[in-house]
C-alpha positions as CSV (number, residue, x, y, z in Angstrom):
1,M,3.1,-23.7,1.0
2,V,4.8,-20.3,0.6
3,Q,5.9,-18.7,3.8
4,I,5.9,-14.9,3.9
5,L,7.0,-12.3,6.4
6,E,4.9,-9.1,6.3
7,L,6.7,-6.1,7.8
8,F,4.6,-2.9,8.1
9,G,1.9,-5.3,7.0
10,G,-1.1,-3.0,6.9
11,I,-4.2,-5.0,6.0
12,G,-2.4,-7.8,4.2
13,S,-2.3,-6.9,0.5
14,P,0.3,-9.6,-0.4
15,R,-1.5,-12.3,1.5
16,C,-4.7,-11.4,-0.3
17,A,-2.9,-11.5,-3.6
18,L,-1.6,-15.0,-2.9
19,R,-5.0,-16.2,-1.9
20,N,-6.5,-14.7,-5.1
21,I,-4.2,-16.6,-7.4
22,G,-4.6,-19.9,-5.5
23,I,-1.2,-20.2,-3.8
24,P,-1.3,-21.7,-0.3
25,V,0.3,-19.2,2.0
26,K,1.4,-19.1,5.6
27,S,2.3,-15.7,7.1
28,I,5.0,-16.8,9.6
29,D,4.7,-13.4,11.1
30,Y,2.9,-10.1,10.5
31,V,4.2,-6.9,12.0
32,E,2.1,-3.8,12.2
33,I,2.0,-1.0,14.8
34,D,-1.4,0.5,13.8
35,E,-3.9,-1.2,16.1
36,A,-6.9,-0.5,13.9
37,A,-5.1,-2.1,10.9
38,V,-4.3,-5.2,13.0
39,R,-8.0,-5.5,13.9
40,S,-8.9,-5.4,10.2
41,Y,-6.2,-7.9,9.3
42,N,-7.3,-10.3,12.1
43,A,-10.9,-10.0,10.9
44,M,-9.9,-10.7,7.3
45,F,-7.8,-13.8,8.2
46,K,-9.6,-14.9,11.4
47,S,-9.1,-18.6,10.6
48,E,-5.6,-18.2,11.9
49,L,-4.3,-17.0,15.3
50,P,-4.7,-13.2,15.7
51,Y,-1.6,-11.1,15.7
52,K,-1.0,-8.3,18.2
53,T,0.6,-5.0,17.5
54,Q,4.3,-5.3,17.5
55,T,7.5,-3.6,16.3
56,V,9.9,-4.9,13.7
57,V,13.0,-5.2,16.0
58,G,14.6,-8.4,16.9
59,Y,13.1,-11.0,14.5
60,N,14.9,-14.2,13.6
61,L,12.6,-15.9,11.1
62,R,12.8,-18.0,7.9
63,P,10.4,-16.8,5.3
64,D,10.5,-17.6,1.6
65,I,9.5,-14.1,0.7
66,L,9.9,-11.0,2.9
67,I,7.6,-8.1,2.0
68,H,7.8,-4.6,3.4
69,G,6.3,-1.2,2.7
70,S,7.9,0.9,5.3
71,P,6.1,4.1,6.3
72,C,6.2,6.6,3.4
73,Q,5.8,10.0,5.2
74,D,9.5,10.8,5.1
75,M,9.6,9.7,1.4
76,S,7.0,12.2,0.4
77,V,7.4,15.8,-0.8
78,A,5.8,16.9,2.5
79,G,8.4,14.9,4.4
80,H,11.3,16.7,2.6
81,Q,9.7,20.0,3.5
82,G,9.5,19.0,7.2
83,T,5.9,20.1,7.4
84,A,3.0,18.5,9.4
85,T,1.4,15.6,7.6
86,G,-2.3,15.2,7.0
87,N,-2.6,13.1,10.2
88,G,-1.2,15.9,12.3
89,R,2.2,14.4,12.9
90,T,5.4,16.3,12.0
91,N,8.0,14.8,9.6
92,H,11.6,14.9,10.4
93,G,13.1,15.4,7.0
94,A,13.7,13.3,3.9
95,G,17.4,12.9,4.3
96,A,17.0,10.5,7.2
97,E,19.3,7.5,7.2
98,E,20.0,4.5,9.4
99,G,19.9,5.3,13.1
100,S,18.4,8.7,12.6
101,G,15.3,7.9,14.6
102,T,12.9,9.1,11.9
103,R,10.2,6.9,10.3
104,S,12.3,6.4,7.1
105,S,15.0,4.8,9.3
106,L,12.5,1.9,9.8
107,M,13.3,0.6,6.4
108,W,16.8,-0.2,7.7
109,E,15.2,-2.6,10.2
110,T,14.5,-4.9,7.2
111,I,18.2,-5.0,6.5
112,N,18.9,-5.8,10.2
113,I,16.2,-8.5,10.3
114,I,17.8,-10.3,7.2
115,K,21.2,-10.0,8.8
116,Q,19.9,-11.6,12.0
117,M,18.7,-14.6,10.0
118,G,22.2,-15.9,9.6
119,E,22.8,-18.4,6.8
120,W,19.1,-18.6,6.0
121,K,17.8,-15.7,3.8
122,P,14.5,-15.2,2.0
123,K,14.7,-15.9,-1.7
124,Y,13.0,-12.6,-2.5
125,V,12.6,-9.3,-0.7
126,I,9.9,-7.0,-2.1
127,W,9.7,-3.3,-1.1
128,E,7.1,-0.8,-2.1
129,N,7.2,2.9,-1.7
130,V,6.0,6.2,-3.1
131,K,7.2,7.7,-6.3
132,N,9.3,10.3,-4.4
133,V,11.6,7.6,-3.2
134,R,13.6,8.1,-6.4
135,S,13.6,11.9,-6.1
136,K,16.8,13.8,-5.8
137,Y,16.2,14.1,-2.1
138,M,15.6,10.4,-1.4
139,V,17.4,8.5,-4.2
140,H,20.6,8.2,-2.1
141,N,18.6,6.2,0.6
142,H,17.0,3.9,-2.0
143,D,20.4,3.3,-3.6
144,R,22.0,2.6,-0.3
145,Y,19.2,0.2,0.6
146,M,20.0,-1.8,-2.6
147,K,23.7,-1.7,-1.9
148,E,23.2,-3.1,1.6
149,L,21.1,-5.9,0.1
150,D,23.8,-6.5,-2.5
151,K,26.3,-7.2,0.4
152,L,23.8,-9.8,1.6
153,G,23.8,-11.6,-1.7
154,Y,20.8,-10.0,-3.4
155,T,20.5,-8.4,-6.9
156,S,17.9,-5.6,-6.8
157,T,15.8,-4.1,-9.6
158,Y,13.1,-1.6,-9.4
159,E,10.2,-0.3,-11.5
160,L,7.6,2.4,-11.2
161,L,4.2,0.6,-11.5
162,D,0.8,2.2,-12.0
163,A,-2.3,0.5,-10.7
164,R,-4.0,1.4,-14.0
165,E,-1.7,-1.1,-15.8
166,F,-3.1,-3.9,-13.6
167,G,-6.8,-3.4,-14.2
168,I,-7.5,-0.9,-11.4
169,P,-8.9,2.5,-12.5
170,Q,-6.8,4.5,-10.0
171,A,-3.8,6.6,-11.0
172,R,-1.5,5.2,-8.3
173,E,2.2,5.1,-9.1
174,R,4.5,3.3,-6.7
175,Y,8.1,2.0,-6.9
176,F,8.5,-1.7,-6.4
177,T,12.0,-3.0,-5.6
178,V,12.4,-6.8,-6.0
179,S,15.6,-8.2,-4.6
180,C,16.5,-11.7,-5.6
181,L,19.0,-13.9,-3.8
182,K,22.1,-15.4,-5.5
183,G,22.5,-13.0,-8.4
184,K,19.1,-13.5,-10.1
185,E,17.7,-10.3,-11.7
186,F,14.0,-9.6,-11.7
187,D,12.7,-8.4,-15.1
188,F,9.6,-6.2,-14.8
189,S,9.0,-6.0,-18.5
190,D,7.1,-9.3,-18.9
191,L,4.8,-8.9,-15.9
192,I,1.2,-9.7,-16.8
193,R,-0.6,-6.4,-17.3
194,T,-4.3,-6.1,-17.8
195,P,-6.5,-3.4,-19.3
196,M,-7.9,-0.8,-16.9
197,R,-11.5,-1.7,-16.0
198,N,-14.4,0.7,-16.1
199,I,-14.6,2.9,-13.0
200,H,-18.3,2.3,-12.8
201,E,-17.6,-1.4,-11.9
202,F,-16.1,-0.2,-8.7
203,L,-18.8,2.4,-7.7
204,E,-21.7,1.6,-5.5
205,Q,-25.2,2.0,-7.0
206,K,-26.9,3.3,-3.9
207,V,-24.9,5.6,-1.6
208,D,-26.0,7.2,1.7
209,P,-26.5,10.9,1.4
210,V,-23.9,11.3,4.2
211,Y,-21.2,11.0,1.5
212,E,-22.4,14.1,-0.3
213,V,-20.1,17.1,-0.3
214,T,-21.5,19.8,2.0
215,Q,-18.4,21.8,3.0
216,P,-18.3,25.1,1.2
217,S,-14.5,25.0,1.2
218,I,-14.6,21.7,-0.8
219,L,-17.4,22.9,-3.2
220,E,-15.4,26.0,-3.9
221,C,-12.4,24.0,-4.9
222,I,-14.1,21.7,-7.4
223,G,-12.7,22.4,-10.8
224,A,-10.2,24.9,-9.4
225,S,-6.4,24.7,-10.1
226,G,-3.6,24.9,-7.7
227,I,-2.7,23.0,-4.5
228,R,-6.2,23.3,-2.9
229,R,-8.4,21.7,-5.5
230,A,-11.1,19.1,-5.8
231,T,-11.1,16.9,-8.9
232,V,-14.1,15.3,-10.4
233,I,-13.5,11.6,-11.1
234,D,-14.0,10.6,-14.7
235,Q,-12.4,7.5,-16.3
236,Y,-10.3,6.7,-13.2
237,A,-9.8,7.9,-9.6
238,Y,-6.6,9.6,-8.5
239,T,-4.5,8.3,-5.7
240,I,-6.6,7.0,-2.8
241,T,-5.5,8.9,0.3
242,T,-5.9,8.3,4.0
243,R,-8.4,11.2,4.1
244,Q,-10.8,11.3,1.3
245,D,-12.8,14.3,2.7
246,R,-9.9,16.8,2.7
247,T,-8.6,19.0,-0.1
248,P,-7.1,18.2,-2.5
249,A,-10.1,15.9,-2.8
250,Q,-11.6,13.8,-5.5
251,V,-15.4,13.6,-5.9
252,I,-18.1,12.0,-8.0
253,D,-20.5,14.3,-10.0
254,L,-24.1,13.6,-9.0
255,H,-25.2,16.4,-11.4
256,N,-27.4,19.4,-10.6
257,G,-24.5,20.9,-8.6
258,K,-24.2,18.0,-6.2
259,Y,-21.1,15.9,-5.6
260,R,-20.1,13.0,-3.3
261,Y,-17.0,11.4,-1.9
262,L,-15.9,7.9,-2.6
263,T,-17.2,5.5,0.1
264,E,-14.9,3.4,2.2
265,R,-16.0,0.3,0.3
266,E,-15.2,2.0,-3.1
267,C,-11.7,2.9,-1.8
268,W,-11.1,-0.7,-0.8
269,R,-12.3,-1.9,-4.2
270,L,-10.0,0.5,-5.9
271,M,-7.1,-1.1,-4.1
272,G,-8.1,-4.5,-5.4
273,Y,-9.8,-5.9,-2.2
274,T,-12.9,-8.0,-2.4
275,D,-16.2,-6.9,-0.8
276,R,-15.7,-9.9,1.5
277,D,-12.4,-8.4,2.7
278,Y,-14.0,-5.1,3.2
279,E,-17.0,-6.4,5.1
280,A,-14.7,-8.4,7.5
281,A,-12.7,-5.3,8.2
282,A,-15.8,-3.0,8.5
283,S,-17.2,-5.4,11.1
284,V,-14.5,-4.4,13.6
285,Q,-14.2,-0.7,12.9
286,Q,-16.5,1.9,14.4
287,K,-17.7,5.0,12.8
288,R,-16.1,8.3,13.9
289,G,-18.4,11.0,12.9
290,R,-19.9,10.3,9.5
291,Y,-17.4,7.7,8.3
292,R,-15.3,4.8,9.3
293,M,-12.1,6.8,8.9
294,A,-9.9,3.9,9.8
295,L,-11.0,2.1,6.7
296,Y,-10.1,5.1,4.5
297,K,-6.7,5.3,6.2
298,Q,-6.1,1.6,5.7
299,A,-7.0,1.8,2.0
300,G,-4.8,4.8,1.5
301,N,-1.8,3.2,3.2
302,S,-2.2,-0.2,1.4
303,I,-0.6,-1.6,-1.7
304,C,-2.6,-2.4,-4.8
305,V,-3.5,-6.1,-4.6
306,P,-3.4,-6.9,-8.4
307,I,0.2,-5.7,-8.7
308,F,1.2,-8.2,-6.1
309,E,-0.8,-10.9,-8.0
310,S,1.2,-10.2,-11.1
311,L,4.5,-10.2,-9.2
312,F,3.7,-13.5,-7.5
313,R,2.4,-15.1,-10.7
314,K,5.9,-14.5,-12.2
315,I,8.0,-15.3,-9.1
316,L,6.1,-18.4,-7.9
317,L,4.2,-19.7,-11.0
318,G,6.5,-18.6,-13.8
319,E,3.6,-16.9,-15.5
320,T,4.6,-13.9,-17.7
321,A,3.0,-11.8,-20.5
């Protein structure tokens, strides 16, 4: 049985991936501060003891694989600009480093946790983050992160992976850094990649009219250019965000001048989750207004499940392209 430690665990993307490819898994701990995400996670994996919201400080555990996807706000372009994020919180600047007190400093907690493990160390550490982590404003932090892991005996490699390369019709590019203990180097070139599936396989056939676009501000942006725009989904969706009903938005053409948003279920499908996963999470989330906004947020903050499936197939099963 593979033992994993999920830091900033969200709704359990790596655990779902291991389940999907038939690898017995025990999450020796799951750390997530978002209470709604914890509720969804507990509902999805209710056969095990529920986890409470908790921070990442002070852990002394022994996982085979440590997975973390530290909060990405400070890694984004908006984070560098120091502007308010879409959830109304203000970023503190993308140059944040260890001890700065900003959200990006949380990624250094992973280093501290590994140090606290003493002689025992995970065989693999996997970190996922936004494309901007390799921008000129953030690259020094990513490089320093890998240097710190090098001091602990890890060899790190990274690659920009797109969900479309793993069967998911969503243009979602994220950097994955795989750090291997004792000098091994992870080669991304032979990961199993699958053709992008048809977007219509992910869309619901009957959708409540509540998802139709009615805001004049959104309707005016459809087909427009510039920052405030709304894009009509064609062959694939663009990056799923935590707020699907705000510009820049993506919509589905219902014809005759009507459009609709993606549903919460569709967003979960476009992250690689099963309907069973979604229904378990939906059972513990209440609607706020017209939608279950927590489910949009959880999909937007998550990691594409099929990418983890491919990573684990290589790491644990030796399966390559």
